[in-house]
Amino acid sequence: MGRGNEPRIVLTTPAGVDVALPIPAAGLDHVLRAWIGRGQLIRVINQLAPDELPRDWRPEDTQLRADFTLFLELVPLVARLPGSAKQWVDLLPAQSRRRRMVADAPTGGTAWVETRRQYGWPPSSFVIRQRDRVAHELLATVLAWTGDQVLRLARRAPSIDPQSVDPVAGQVEALSRLFDAGLLDAGAAEPRPSELAAVRREGAVWRRLVEVAARIRTASEPASAAELLWPVAELRPTLFQLGVLGELLCALREAGASIVSTSPLSFVTGREQFHVTHHGRVWHLWMEGARSWQRYGAASRYRSLVTALGAQTRPLSPDLMLVLPGEAAFVIECKYSANADYVGRSGLAQTLLYMTDVGATMAAEVEGVVIAPDGVVGEATSTSTPVGRLGLAAPSVGVARAVAFTSRVLSAGSPPADAPSCPTRSPHVEPR
């Protein structure tokens, strides 16, 4: 149970982050279910969150925090499992397995008729039929996979809380001894739901084991993974950004747009992530648009200015951006904070800079909005600037402005018949 080289993190709350602030529930749910694959949420967050995270936060730390939260959820379930290896051995019923082998000498299990038929008389070799008593294969496989996962999580948990394994130390040690004794094989395949259902019928202890296995399996689903990361203050701004993206996708679809994914959210490329066909024209939807200037062959004014600093600086990267190449762009900056100066002064100044650069290099018509959580922004506001209209709004109003902008730029169109449905949107979701 040693810590070894496990990554370590210190859980702190970044300036301006309030873990009680709401995140758009329906939007986040839509993105997680429709656009992020199983096991991909951690990668997506690591791609999107570097500006929000402490400098010493590594990609492994996100997975470590999710694993730690999952282990804490499993502790009450694991505590109900046997606390000794002997109990597990007694619970594993034996089954017979017949083996056929060829030997140079006869034994008590020689199949004489088959031997004579295949090797003549006197035979040059002997066919041996041997019966072995082995642990029930399905039960052993499910126990091996579940035990391996529990041990992996238990090895990582002390990196955050050295006492986290104490309540289930006996159960963890019992599982470890089964592997050490060679009774279970590491690397067992993940059980299918039908296999878990079969094991569940084997008795009370096996039902408890299936509960553990089922919870571990669901942890790789995006929605479940998001719940595991919910308490981590450092990651909530990125979940908020994903929620706003989901609200925007749903609002566009409700307005008649068809949406096609062109690049996975979990892998940064030099391309936009979505093509949005609205009113007969194709808009490019970016999440983190740092590479949009390169994509459209534009020279960023900001990049040319900061060369005077003589040091490496990060490029401008709008949180969300709808671009009709060469014609129009709508910029969205997400600010997950209750700090008025951070949302107002920093957010508006940042968005105005994005709009200025985008308007000067890749789009003739530009608008933008800073989106903050419900309850932080009261009545939405907007004003004209030399580069385009700039506003401040809650998620639902902010994405509505983006959709209205596309409608003003283009003529009306109709939605495709096979467009996936979006969930009914609620204003926000409260933290658990």
PDB file of N, CA, C and O in Angstrom, residues 234-307:
ATOM      1  N   GLU A 234     -10.926  23.418  -8.386  1.00  0.00           N
ATOM      2  CA  GLU A 234     -10.082  23.792  -9.524  1.00  0.00           C
ATOM      3  C   GLU A 234     -10.671  23.380 -10.863  1.00  0.00           C
ATOM      4  O   GLU A 234     -10.329  23.966 -11.900  1.00  0.00           O
ATOM      5  N   LEU A 235     -11.528  22.368 -10.874  1.00  0.00           N
ATOM      6  CA  LEU A 235     -12.051  21.843 -12.125  1.00  0.00           C
ATOM      7  C   LEU A 235     -13.459  22.331 -12.457  1.00  0.00           C
ATOM      8  O   LEU A 235     -13.936  22.151 -13.573  1.00  0.00           O
ATOM      9  N   ARG A 236     -14.117  22.965 -11.517  1.00  0.00           N
ATOM     10  CA  ARG A 236     -15.490  23.411 -11.771  1.00  0.00           C
ATOM     11  C   ARG A 236     -15.591  24.476 -12.869  1.00  0.00           C
ATOM     12  O   ARG A 236     -16.560  24.480 -13.638  1.00  0.00           O
ATOM     13  N   PRO A 237     -14.619  25.392 -13.027  1.00  0.00           N
ATOM     14  CA  PRO A 237     -14.724  26.322 -14.157  1.00  0.00           C
ATOM     15  C   PRO A 237     -14.776  25.610 -15.509  1.00  0.00           C
ATOM     16  O   PRO A 237     -15.472  26.052 -16.428  1.00  0.00           O
ATOM     17  N   THR A 238     -14.050  24.500 -15.643  1.00  0.00           N
ATOM     18  CA  THR A 238     -14.083  23.764 -16.906  1.00  0.00           C
ATOM     19  C   THR A 238     -15.415  23.047 -17.084  1.00  0.00           C
ATOM     20  O   THR A 238     -15.959  22.984 -18.197  1.00  0.00           O
ATOM     21  N   LEU A 239     -15.976  22.495 -15.994  1.00  0.00           N
ATOM     22  CA  LEU A 239     -17.303  21.887 -16.088  1.00  0.00           C
ATOM     23  C   LEU A 239     -18.345  22.943 -16.445  1.00  0.00           C
ATOM     24  O   LEU A 239     -19.287  22.678 -17.192  1.00  0.00           O
ATOM     25  N   PHE A 240     -18.172  24.156 -15.920  1.00  0.00           N
ATOM     26  CA  PHE A 240     -19.069  25.257 -16.271  1.00  0.00           C
ATOM     27  C   PHE A 240     -18.961  25.573 -17.766  1.00  0.00           C
ATOM     28  O   PHE A 240     -19.972  25.745 -18.465  1.00  0.00           O
ATOM     29  N   GLN A 241     -17.738  25.612 -18.275  1.00  0.00           N
ATOM     30  CA  GLN A 241     -17.525  25.872 -19.693  1.00  0.00           C
ATOM     31  C   GLN A 241     -18.172  24.789 -20.555  1.00  0.00           C
ATOM     32  O   GLN A 241     -18.807  25.090 -21.578  1.00  0.00           O
ATOM     33  N   LEU A 242     -18.051  23.537 -20.148  1.00  0.00           N
ATOM     34  CA  LEU A 242     -18.704  22.451 -20.877  1.00  0.00           C
ATOM     35  C   LEU A 242     -20.225  22.583 -20.823  1.00  0.00           C
ATOM     36  O   LEU A 242     -20.927  22.294 -21.795  1.00  0.00           O
ATOM     37  N   GLY A 243     -20.733  23.026 -19.660  1.00  0.00           N
ATOM     38  CA  GLY A 243     -22.172  23.244 -19.542  1.00  0.00           C
ATOM     39  C   GLY A 243     -22.672  24.332 -20.474  1.00  0.00           C
ATOM     40  O   GLY A 243     -23.740  24.206 -21.095  1.00  0.00           O
ATOM     41  N   VAL A 244     -21.896  25.415 -20.588  1.00  0.00           N
ATOM     42  CA  VAL A 244     -22.278  26.497 -21.499  1.00  0.00           C
ATOM     43  C   VAL A 244     -22.220  26.007 -22.941  1.00  0.00           C
ATOM     44  O   VAL A 244     -23.091  26.332 -23.759  1.00  0.00           O
ATOM     45  N   LEU A 245     -21.203  25.203 -23.278  1.00  0.00           N
ATOM     46  CA  LEU A 245     -21.143  24.621 -24.612  1.00  0.00           C
ATOM     47  C   LEU A 245     -22.399  23.802 -24.901  1.00  0.00           C
ATOM     48  O   LEU A 245     -22.989  23.904 -25.981  1.00  0.00           O
ATOM     49  N   GLY A 246     -22.814  22.989 -23.927  1.00  0.00           N
ATOM     50  CA  GLY A 246     -24.022  22.194 -24.116  1.00  0.00           C
ATOM     51  C   GLY A 246     -25.259  23.050 -24.303  1.00  0.00           C
ATOM     52  O   GLY A 246     -26.121  22.750 -25.145  1.00  0.00           O
ATOM     53  N   GLU A 247     -25.368  24.130 -23.529  1.00  0.00           N
ATOM     54  CA  GLU A 247     -26.499  25.045 -23.696  1.00  0.00           C
ATOM     55  C   GLU A 247     -26.512  25.643 -25.103  1.00  0.00           C
ATOM     56  O   GLU A 247     -27.566  25.780 -25.733  1.00  0.00           O
ATOM     57  N   LEU A 248     -25.320  25.998 -25.585  1.00  0.00           N
ATOM     58  CA  LEU A 248     -25.224  26.591 -26.922  1.00  0.00           C
ATOM     59  C   LEU A 248     -25.613  25.580 -27.998  1.00  0.00           C
ATOM     60  O   LEU A 248     -26.367  25.899 -28.932  1.00  0.00           O
ATOM     61  N   LEU A 249     -25.116  24.345 -27.881  1.00  0.00           N
ATOM     62  CA  LEU A 249     -25.453  23.319 -28.863  1.00  0.00           C
ATOM     63  C   LEU A 249     -26.961  23.054 -28.888  1.00  0.00           C
ATOM     64  O   LEU A 249     -27.569  22.912 -29.961  1.00  0.00           O
ATOM     65  N   CYS A 250     -27.556  22.977 -27.703  1.00  0.00           N
ATOM     66  CA  CYS A 250     -29.000  22.743 -27.634  1.00  0.00           C
ATOM     67  C   CYS A 250     -29.787  23.915 -28.207  1.00  0.00           C
ATOM     68  O   CYS A 250     -30.762  23.727 -28.934  1.00  0.00           O
ATOM     69  N   ALA A 251     -29.353  25.144 -27.895  1.00  0.00           N
ATOM     70  CA  ALA A 251     -30.059  26.319 -28.401  1.00  0.00           C
ATOM     71  C   ALA A 251     -29.958  26.402 -29.921  1.00  0.00           C
ATOM     72  O   ALA A 251     -30.923  26.760 -30.603  1.00  0.00           O
ATOM     73  N   LEU A 252     -28.794  26.083 -30.467  1.00  0.00           N
ATOM     74  CA  LEU A 252     -28.630  26.093 -31.915  1.00  0.00           C
ATOM     75  C   LEU A 252     -29.527  25.044 -32.570  1.00  0.00           C
ATOM     76  O   LEU A 252     -30.168  25.305 -33.596  1.00  0.00           O
ATOM     77  N   ARG A 253     -29.594  23.855 -31.962  1.00  0.00           N
ATOM     78  CA  ARG A 253     -30.415  22.799 -32.537  1.00  0.00           C
ATOM     79  C   ARG A 253     -31.901  23.172 -32.470  1.00  0.00           C
ATOM     80  O   ARG A 253     -32.664  22.907 -33.405  1.00  0.00           O
ATOM     81  N   GLU A 254     -32.292  23.768 -31.362  1.00  0.00           N
ATOM     82  CA  GLU A 254     -33.689  24.187 -31.229  1.00  0.00           C
ATOM     83  C   GLU A 254     -34.049  25.275 -32.239  1.00  0.00           C
ATOM     84  O   GLU A 254     -35.214  25.411 -32.634  1.00  0.00           O
ATOM     85  N   ALA A 255     -33.030  26.042 -32.667  1.00  0.00           N
ATOM     86  CA  ALA A 255     -33.270  27.098 -33.656  1.00  0.00           C
ATOM     87  C   ALA A 255     -33.248  26.568 -35.078  1.00  0.00           C
ATOM     88  O   ALA A 255     -33.400  27.341 -36.035  1.00  0.00           O
ATOM     89  N   GLY A 256     -33.034  25.243 -35.230  1.00  0.00           N
ATOM     90  CA  GLY A 256     -33.075  24.662 -36.563  1.00  0.00           C
ATOM     91  C   GLY A 256     -31.735  24.297 -37.152  1.00  0.00           C
ATOM     92  O   GLY A 256     -31.656  23.895 -38.315  1.00  0.00           O
ATOM     93  N   ALA A 257     -30.670  24.425 -36.398  1.00  0.00           N
ATOM     94  CA  ALA A 257     -29.344  24.104 -36.920  1.00  0.00           C
ATOM     95  C   ALA A 257     -29.078  22.605 -36.833  1.00  0.00           C
ATOM     96  O   ALA A 257     -29.594  21.915 -35.951  1.00  0.00           O
ATOM     97  N   SER A 258     -28.259  22.082 -37.747  1.00  0.00           N
ATOM     98  CA  SER A 258     -27.751  20.719 -37.645  1.00  0.00           C
ATOM     99  C   SER A 258     -26.287  20.796 -37.245  1.00  0.00           C
ATOM    100  O   SER A 258     -25.557  21.697 -37.682  1.00  0.00           O
ATOM    101  N   ILE A 259     -25.866  19.857 -36.404  1.00  0.00           N
ATOM    102  CA  ILE A 259     -24.526  19.922 -35.812  1.00  0.00           C
ATOM    103  C   ILE A 259     -23.794  18.623 -36.062  1.00  0.00           C
ATOM    104  O   ILE A 259     -24.330  17.532 -35.833  1.00  0.00           O
ATOM    105  N   VAL A 260     -22.554  18.747 -36.509  1.00  0.00           N
ATOM    106  CA  VAL A 260     -21.705  17.588 -36.765  1.00  0.00           C
ATOM    107  C   VAL A 260     -20.383  17.790 -36.054  1.00  0.00           C
ATOM    108  O   VAL A 260     -19.772  18.861 -36.147  1.00  0.00           O
ATOM    109  N   SER A 261     -19.941  16.772 -35.321  1.00  0.00           N
ATOM    110  CA  SER A 261     -18.637  16.829 -34.668  1.00  0.00           C
ATOM    111  C   SER A 261     -17.540  16.618 -35.704  1.00  0.00           C
ATOM    112  O   SER A 261     -17.593  15.681 -36.501  1.00  0.00           O
ATOM    113  N   THR A 262     -16.550  17.491 -35.713  1.00  0.00           N
ATOM    114  CA  THR A 262     -15.441  17.385 -36.667  1.00  0.00           C
ATOM    115  C   THR A 262     -14.116  17.066 -36.000  1.00  0.00           C
ATOM    116  O   THR A 262     -13.154  16.700 -36.671  1.00  0.00           O
ATOM    117  N   SER A 263     -14.055  17.207 -34.669  1.00  0.00           N
ATOM    118  CA  SER A 263     -12.816  16.952 -33.942  1.00  0.00           C
ATOM    119  C   SER A 263     -13.173  16.641 -32.498  1.00  0.00           C
ATOM    120  O   SER A 263     -13.991  17.350 -31.905  1.00  0.00           O
ATOM    121  N   PRO A 264     -12.631  15.582 -31.908  1.00  0.00           N
ATOM    122  CA  PRO A 264     -13.007  15.226 -30.535  1.00  0.00           C
ATOM    123  C   PRO A 264     -12.581  16.291 -29.532  1.00  0.00           C
ATOM    124  O   PRO A 264     -11.517  16.906 -29.665  1.00  0.00           O
ATOM    125  N   LEU A 265     -13.406  16.500 -28.534  1.00  0.00           N
ATOM    126  CA  LEU A 265     -13.075  17.457 -27.483  1.00  0.00           C
ATOM    127  C   LEU A 265     -11.859  17.015 -26.680  1.00  0.00           C
ATOM    128  O   LEU A 265     -11.199  17.828 -26.050  1.00  0.00           O
ATOM    129  N   SER A 266     -11.566  15.710 -26.688  1.00  0.00           N
ATOM    130  CA  SER A 266     -10.468  15.178 -25.886  1.00  0.00           C
ATOM    131  C   SER A 266      -9.115  15.264 -26.579  1.00  0.00           C
ATOM    132  O   SER A 266      -8.109  14.849 -26.025  1.00  0.00           O
ATOM    133  N   PHE A 267      -9.071  15.814 -27.793  1.00  0.00           N
ATOM    134  CA  PHE A 267      -7.814  15.853 -28.531  1.00  0.00           C
ATOM    135  C   PHE A 267      -7.695  17.198 -29.230  1.00  0.00           C
ATOM    136  O   PHE A 267      -8.520  17.553 -30.062  1.00  0.00           O
ATOM    137  N   VAL A 268      -6.656  17.955 -28.867  1.00  0.00           N
ATOM    138  CA  VAL A 268      -6.468  19.281 -29.439  1.00  0.00           C
ATOM    139  C   VAL A 268      -5.886  19.154 -30.845  1.00  0.00           C
ATOM    140  O   VAL A 268      -4.853  18.516 -31.054  1.00  0.00           O
ATOM    141  N   THR A 269      -6.566  19.743 -31.800  1.00  0.00           N
ATOM    142  CA  THR A 269      -6.065  19.797 -33.170  1.00  0.00           C
ATOM    143  C   THR A 269      -6.117  21.249 -33.619  1.00  0.00           C
ATOM    144  O   THR A 269      -6.495  22.143 -32.865  1.00  0.00           O
ATOM    145  N   GLY A 270      -5.756  21.487 -34.841  1.00  0.00           N
ATOM    146  CA  GLY A 270      -5.825  22.842 -35.365  1.00  0.00           C
ATOM    147  C   GLY A 270      -7.152  23.135 -36.030  1.00  0.00           C
ATOM    148  O   GLY A 270      -7.245  24.040 -36.856  1.00  0.00           O
ATOM    149  N   ARG A 271      -8.179  22.354 -35.670  1.00  0.00           N
ATOM    150  CA  ARG A 271      -9.485  22.512 -36.285  1.00  0.00           C
ATOM    151  C   ARG A 271     -10.556  22.811 -35.246  1.00  0.00           C
ATOM    152  O   ARG A 271     -10.389  22.542 -34.062  1.00  0.00           O
ATOM    153  N   GLU A 272     -11.656  23.339 -35.727  1.00  0.00           N
ATOM    154  CA  GLU A 272     -12.850  23.544 -34.912  1.00  0.00           C
ATOM    155  C   GLU A 272     -13.415  22.187 -34.509  1.00  0.00           C
ATOM    156  O   GLU A 272     -13.176  21.180 -35.178  1.00  0.00           O
ATOM    157  N   GLN A 273     -14.209  22.157 -33.417  1.00  0.00           N
ATOM    158  CA  GLN A 273     -14.766  20.884 -32.950  1.00  0.00           C
ATOM    159  C   GLN A 273     -16.115  20.547 -33.577  1.00  0.00           C
ATOM    160  O   GLN A 273     -16.500  19.383 -33.612  1.00  0.00           O
ATOM    161  N   PHE A 274     -16.839  21.554 -34.063  1.00  0.00           N
ATOM    162  CA  PHE A 274     -18.176  21.305 -34.615  1.00  0.00           C
ATOM    163  C   PHE A 274     -18.399  22.140 -35.874  1.00  0.00           C
ATOM    164  O   PHE A 274     -17.876  23.252 -35.994  1.00  0.00           O
ATOM    165  N   HIS A 275     -19.191  21.575 -36.789  1.00  0.00           N
ATOM    166  CA  HIS A 275     -19.741  22.335 -37.904  1.00  0.00           C
ATOM    167  C   HIS A 275     -21.230  22.505 -37.645  1.00  0.00           C
ATOM    168  O   HIS A 275     -21.949  21.521 -37.428  1.00  0.00           O
ATOM    169  N   VAL A 276     -21.674  23.729 -37.651  1.00  0.00           N
ATOM    170  CA  VAL A 276     -23.068  24.068 -37.376  1.00  0.00           C
ATOM    171  C   VAL A 276     -23.682  24.618 -38.654  1.00  0.00           C
ATOM    172  O   VAL A 276     -23.334  25.718 -39.093  1.00  0.00           O
ATOM    173  N   THR A 277     -24.566  23.854 -39.270  1.00  0.00           N
ATOM    174  CA  THR A 277     -25.238  24.313 -40.484  1.00  0.00           C
ATOM    175  C   THR A 277     -26.527  25.016 -40.088  1.00  0.00           C
ATOM    176  O   THR A 277     -27.454  24.409 -39.556  1.00  0.00           O
ATOM    177  N   HIS A 278     -26.546  26.310 -40.303  1.00  0.00           N
ATOM    178  CA  HIS A 278     -27.670  27.135 -39.863  1.00  0.00           C
ATOM    179  C   HIS A 278     -28.012  28.107 -40.973  1.00  0.00           C
ATOM    180  O   HIS A 278     -27.134  28.809 -41.492  1.00  0.00           O
ATOM    181  N   HIS A 279     -29.283  28.124 -41.349  1.00  0.00           N
ATOM    182  CA  HIS A 279     -29.741  29.015 -42.408  1.00  0.00           C
ATOM    183  C   HIS A 279     -28.972  28.768 -43.701  1.00  0.00           C
ATOM    184  O   HIS A 279     -28.677  29.705 -44.454  1.00  0.00           O
ATOM    185  N   GLY A 280     -28.606  27.503 -43.927  1.00  0.00           N
ATOM    186  CA  GLY A 280     -27.959  27.146 -45.180  1.00  0.00           C
ATOM    187  C   GLY A 280     -26.476  27.409 -45.238  1.00  0.00           C
ATOM    188  O   GLY A 280     -25.841  27.143 -46.271  1.00  0.00           O
ATOM    189  N   ARG A 281     -25.875  27.923 -44.184  1.00  0.00           N
ATOM    190  CA  ARG A 281     -24.440  28.202 -44.159  1.00  0.00           C
ATOM    191  C   ARG A 281     -23.784  27.426 -43.022  1.00  0.00           C
ATOM    192  O   ARG A 281     -24.424  27.102 -42.023  1.00  0.00           O
ATOM    193  N   VAL A 282     -22.511  27.139 -43.165  1.00  0.00           N
ATOM    194  CA  VAL A 282     -21.786  26.334 -42.184  1.00  0.00           C
ATOM    195  C   VAL A 282     -20.916  27.217 -41.297  1.00  0.00           C
ATOM    196  O   VAL A 282     -19.976  27.868 -41.775  1.00  0.00           O
ATOM    197  N   TRP A 283     -21.245  27.242 -40.025  1.00  0.00           N
ATOM    198  CA  TRP A 283     -20.441  27.938 -39.024  1.00  0.00           C
ATOM    199  C   TRP A 283     -19.476  26.940 -38.382  1.00  0.00           C
ATOM    200  O   TRP A 283     -19.782  25.763 -38.249  1.00  0.00           O
ATOM    201  N   HIS A 284     -18.339  27.439 -37.954  1.00  0.00           N
ATOM    202  CA  HIS A 284     -17.373  26.635 -37.217  1.00  0.00           C
ATOM    203  C   HIS A 284     -17.489  26.977 -35.734  1.00  0.00           C
ATOM    204  O   HIS A 284     -17.398  28.152 -35.369  1.00  0.00           O
ATOM    205  N   LEU A 285     -17.686  25.959 -34.919  1.00  0.00           N
ATOM    206  CA  LEU A 285     -17.783  26.182 -33.472  1.00  0.00           C
ATOM    207  C   LEU A 285     -16.497  25.672 -32.815  1.00  0.00           C
ATOM    208  O   LEU A 285     -16.160  24.494 -32.911  1.00  0.00           O
ATOM    209  N   TRP A 286     -15.802  26.572 -32.155  1.00  0.00           N
ATOM    210  CA  TRP A 286     -14.540  26.269 -31.485  1.00  0.00           C
ATOM    211  C   TRP A 286     -14.728  26.224 -29.974  1.00  0.00           C
ATOM    212  O   TRP A 286     -15.450  27.036 -29.405  1.00  0.00           O
ATOM    213  N   MET A 287     -14.073  25.309 -29.331  1.00  0.00           N
ATOM    214  CA  MET A 287     -13.920  25.330 -27.878  1.00  0.00           C
ATOM    215  C   MET A 287     -12.435  25.471 -27.607  1.00  0.00           C
ATOM    216  O   MET A 287     -11.646  24.587 -27.952  1.00  0.00           O
ATOM    217  N   GLU A 288     -12.046  26.590 -27.020  1.00  0.00           N
ATOM    218  CA  GLU A 288     -10.648  26.993 -26.916  1.00  0.00           C
ATOM    219  C   GLU A 288     -10.110  27.253 -28.331  1.00  0.00           C
ATOM    220  O   GLU A 288      -9.576  26.371 -28.987  1.00  0.00           O
ATOM    221  N   GLY A 289     -10.276  28.489 -28.784  1.00  0.00           N
ATOM    222  CA  GLY A 289      -9.996  28.833 -30.181  1.00  0.00           C
ATOM    223  C   GLY A 289      -8.618  29.370 -30.448  1.00  0.00           C
ATOM    224  O   GLY A 289      -8.437  30.175 -31.375  1.00  0.00           O
ATOM    225  N   ALA A 290      -7.610  28.919 -29.680  1.00  0.00           N
ATOM    226  CA  ALA A 290      -6.265  29.470 -29.852  1.00  0.00           C
ATOM    227  C   ALA A 290      -5.728  29.257 -31.260  1.00  0.00           C
ATOM    228  O   ALA A 290      -4.974  30.082 -31.785  1.00  0.00           O
ATOM    229  N   ARG A 291      -6.101  28.132 -31.883  1.00  0.00           N
ATOM    230  CA  ARG A 291      -5.535  27.811 -33.189  1.00  0.00           C
ATOM    231  C   ARG A 291      -6.410  28.281 -34.347  1.00  0.00           C
ATOM    232  O   ARG A 291      -6.158  27.931 -35.496  1.00  0.00           O
ATOM    233  N   SER A 292      -7.425  29.060 -34.032  1.00  0.00           N
ATOM    234  CA  SER A 292      -8.320  29.513 -35.100  1.00  0.00           C
ATOM    235  C   SER A 292      -7.610  30.480 -36.047  1.00  0.00           C
ATOM    236  O   SER A 292      -7.875  30.470 -37.254  1.00  0.00           O
ATOM    237  N   TRP A 293      -6.711  31.326 -35.556  1.00  0.00           N
ATOM    238  CA  TRP A 293      -5.999  32.255 -36.429  1.00  0.00           C
ATOM    239  C   TRP A 293      -5.187  31.474 -37.473  1.00  0.00           C
ATOM    240  O   TRP A 293      -5.222  31.785 -38.664  1.00  0.00           O
ATOM    241  N   GLN A 294      -4.482  30.464 -37.019  1.00  0.00           N
ATOM    242  CA  GLN A 294      -3.712  29.634 -37.945  1.00  0.00           C
ATOM    243  C   GLN A 294      -4.633  28.904 -38.916  1.00  0.00           C
ATOM    244  O   GLN A 294      -4.333  28.782 -40.111  1.00  0.00           O
ATOM    245  N   ARG A 295      -5.763  28.421 -38.406  1.00  0.00           N
ATOM    246  CA  ARG A 295      -6.716  27.672 -39.240  1.00  0.00           C
ATOM    247  C   ARG A 295      -7.188  28.517 -40.419  1.00  0.00           C
ATOM    248  O   ARG A 295      -7.361  28.010 -41.537  1.00  0.00           O
ATOM    249  N   TYR A 296      -7.401  29.822 -40.190  1.00  0.00           N
ATOM    250  CA  TYR A 296      -7.939  30.683 -41.236  1.00  0.00           C
ATOM    251  C   TYR A 296      -6.869  31.525 -41.921  1.00  0.00           C
ATOM    252  O   TYR A 296      -7.183  32.447 -42.679  1.00  0.00           O
ATOM    253  N   GLY A 297      -5.597  31.220 -41.645  1.00  0.00           N
ATOM    254  CA  GLY A 297      -4.508  31.946 -42.291  1.00  0.00           C
ATOM    255  C   GLY A 297      -4.423  33.397 -41.874  1.00  0.00           C
ATOM    256  O   GLY A 297      -4.005  34.265 -42.661  1.00  0.00           O
ATOM    257  N   ALA A 298      -4.823  33.707 -40.639  1.00  0.00           N
ATOM    258  CA  ALA A 298      -4.827  35.083 -40.136  1.00  0.00           C
ATOM    259  C   ALA A 298      -3.646  35.299 -39.200  1.00  0.00           C
ATOM    260  O   ALA A 298      -3.221  34.396 -38.479  1.00  0.00           O
ATOM    261  N   ALA A 299      -3.119  36.513 -39.201  1.00  0.00           N
ATOM    262  CA  ALA A 299      -1.997  36.872 -38.333  1.00  0.00           C
ATOM    263  C   ALA A 299      -2.528  37.642 -37.130  1.00  0.00           C
ATOM    264  O   ALA A 299      -3.018  38.768 -37.263  1.00  0.00           O
ATOM    265  N   SER A 300      -2.453  37.044 -35.961  1.00  0.00           N
ATOM    266  CA  SER A 300      -2.995  37.665 -34.757  1.00  0.00           C
ATOM    267  C   SER A 300      -2.252  38.958 -34.426  1.00  0.00           C
ATOM    268  O   SER A 300      -1.020  38.984 -34.342  1.00  0.00           O
ATOM    269  N   ARG A 301      -3.011  40.020 -34.226  1.00  0.00           N
ATOM    270  CA  ARG A 301      -2.401  41.302 -33.828  1.00  0.00           C
ATOM    271  C   ARG A 301      -1.772  41.183 -32.444  1.00  0.00           C
ATOM    272  O   ARG A 301      -0.713  41.764 -32.169  1.00  0.00           O
ATOM    273  N   TYR A 302      -2.429  40.442 -31.579  1.00  0.00           N
ATOM    274  CA  TYR A 302      -1.895  40.252 -30.227  1.00  0.00           C
ATOM    275  C   TYR A 302      -0.529  39.571 -30.279  1.00  0.00           C
ATOM    276  O   TYR A 302       0.422  40.008 -29.619  1.00  0.00           O
ATOM    277  N   ARG A 303      -0.399  38.516 -31.069  1.00  0.00           N
ATOM    278  CA  ARG A 303       0.877  37.804 -31.153  1.00  0.00           C
ATOM    279  C   ARG A 303       1.986  38.703 -31.682  1.00  0.00           C
ATOM    280  O   ARG A 303       3.134  38.625 -31.242  1.00  0.00           O
ATOM    281  N   SER A 304       1.652  39.556 -32.627  1.00  0.00           N
ATOM    282  CA  SER A 304       2.676  40.453 -33.155  1.00  0.00           C
ATOM    283  C   SER A 304       3.114  41.485 -32.119  1.00  0.00           C
ATOM    284  O   SER A 304       4.284  41.873 -32.066  1.00  0.00           O
ATOM    285  N   LEU A 305       2.179  41.909 -31.260  1.00  0.00           N
ATOM    286  CA  LEU A 305       2.527  42.894 -30.228  1.00  0.00           C
ATOM    287  C   LEU A 305       3.416  42.301 -29.141  1.00  0.00           C
ATOM    288  O   LEU A 305       4.389  42.929 -28.704  1.00  0.00           O
ATOM    289  N   VAL A 306       3.088  41.078 -28.681  1.00  0.00           N
ATOM    290  CA  VAL A 306       3.817  40.519 -27.540  1.00  0.00           C
ATOM    291  C   VAL A 306       5.202  40.013 -27.909  1.00  0.00           C
ATOM    292  O   VAL A 306       5.971  39.625 -27.033  1.00  0.00           O
ATOM    293  N   THR A 307       5.561  40.045 -29.192  1.00  0.00           N
ATOM    294  CA  THR A 307       6.940  39.685 -29.546  1.00  0.00           C
ATOM    295  C   THR A 307       7.926  40.654 -28.913  1.00  0.00           C
ATOM    296  O   THR A 307       9.094  40.316 -28.699  1.00  0.00           O
TER     297      THR A 307
END
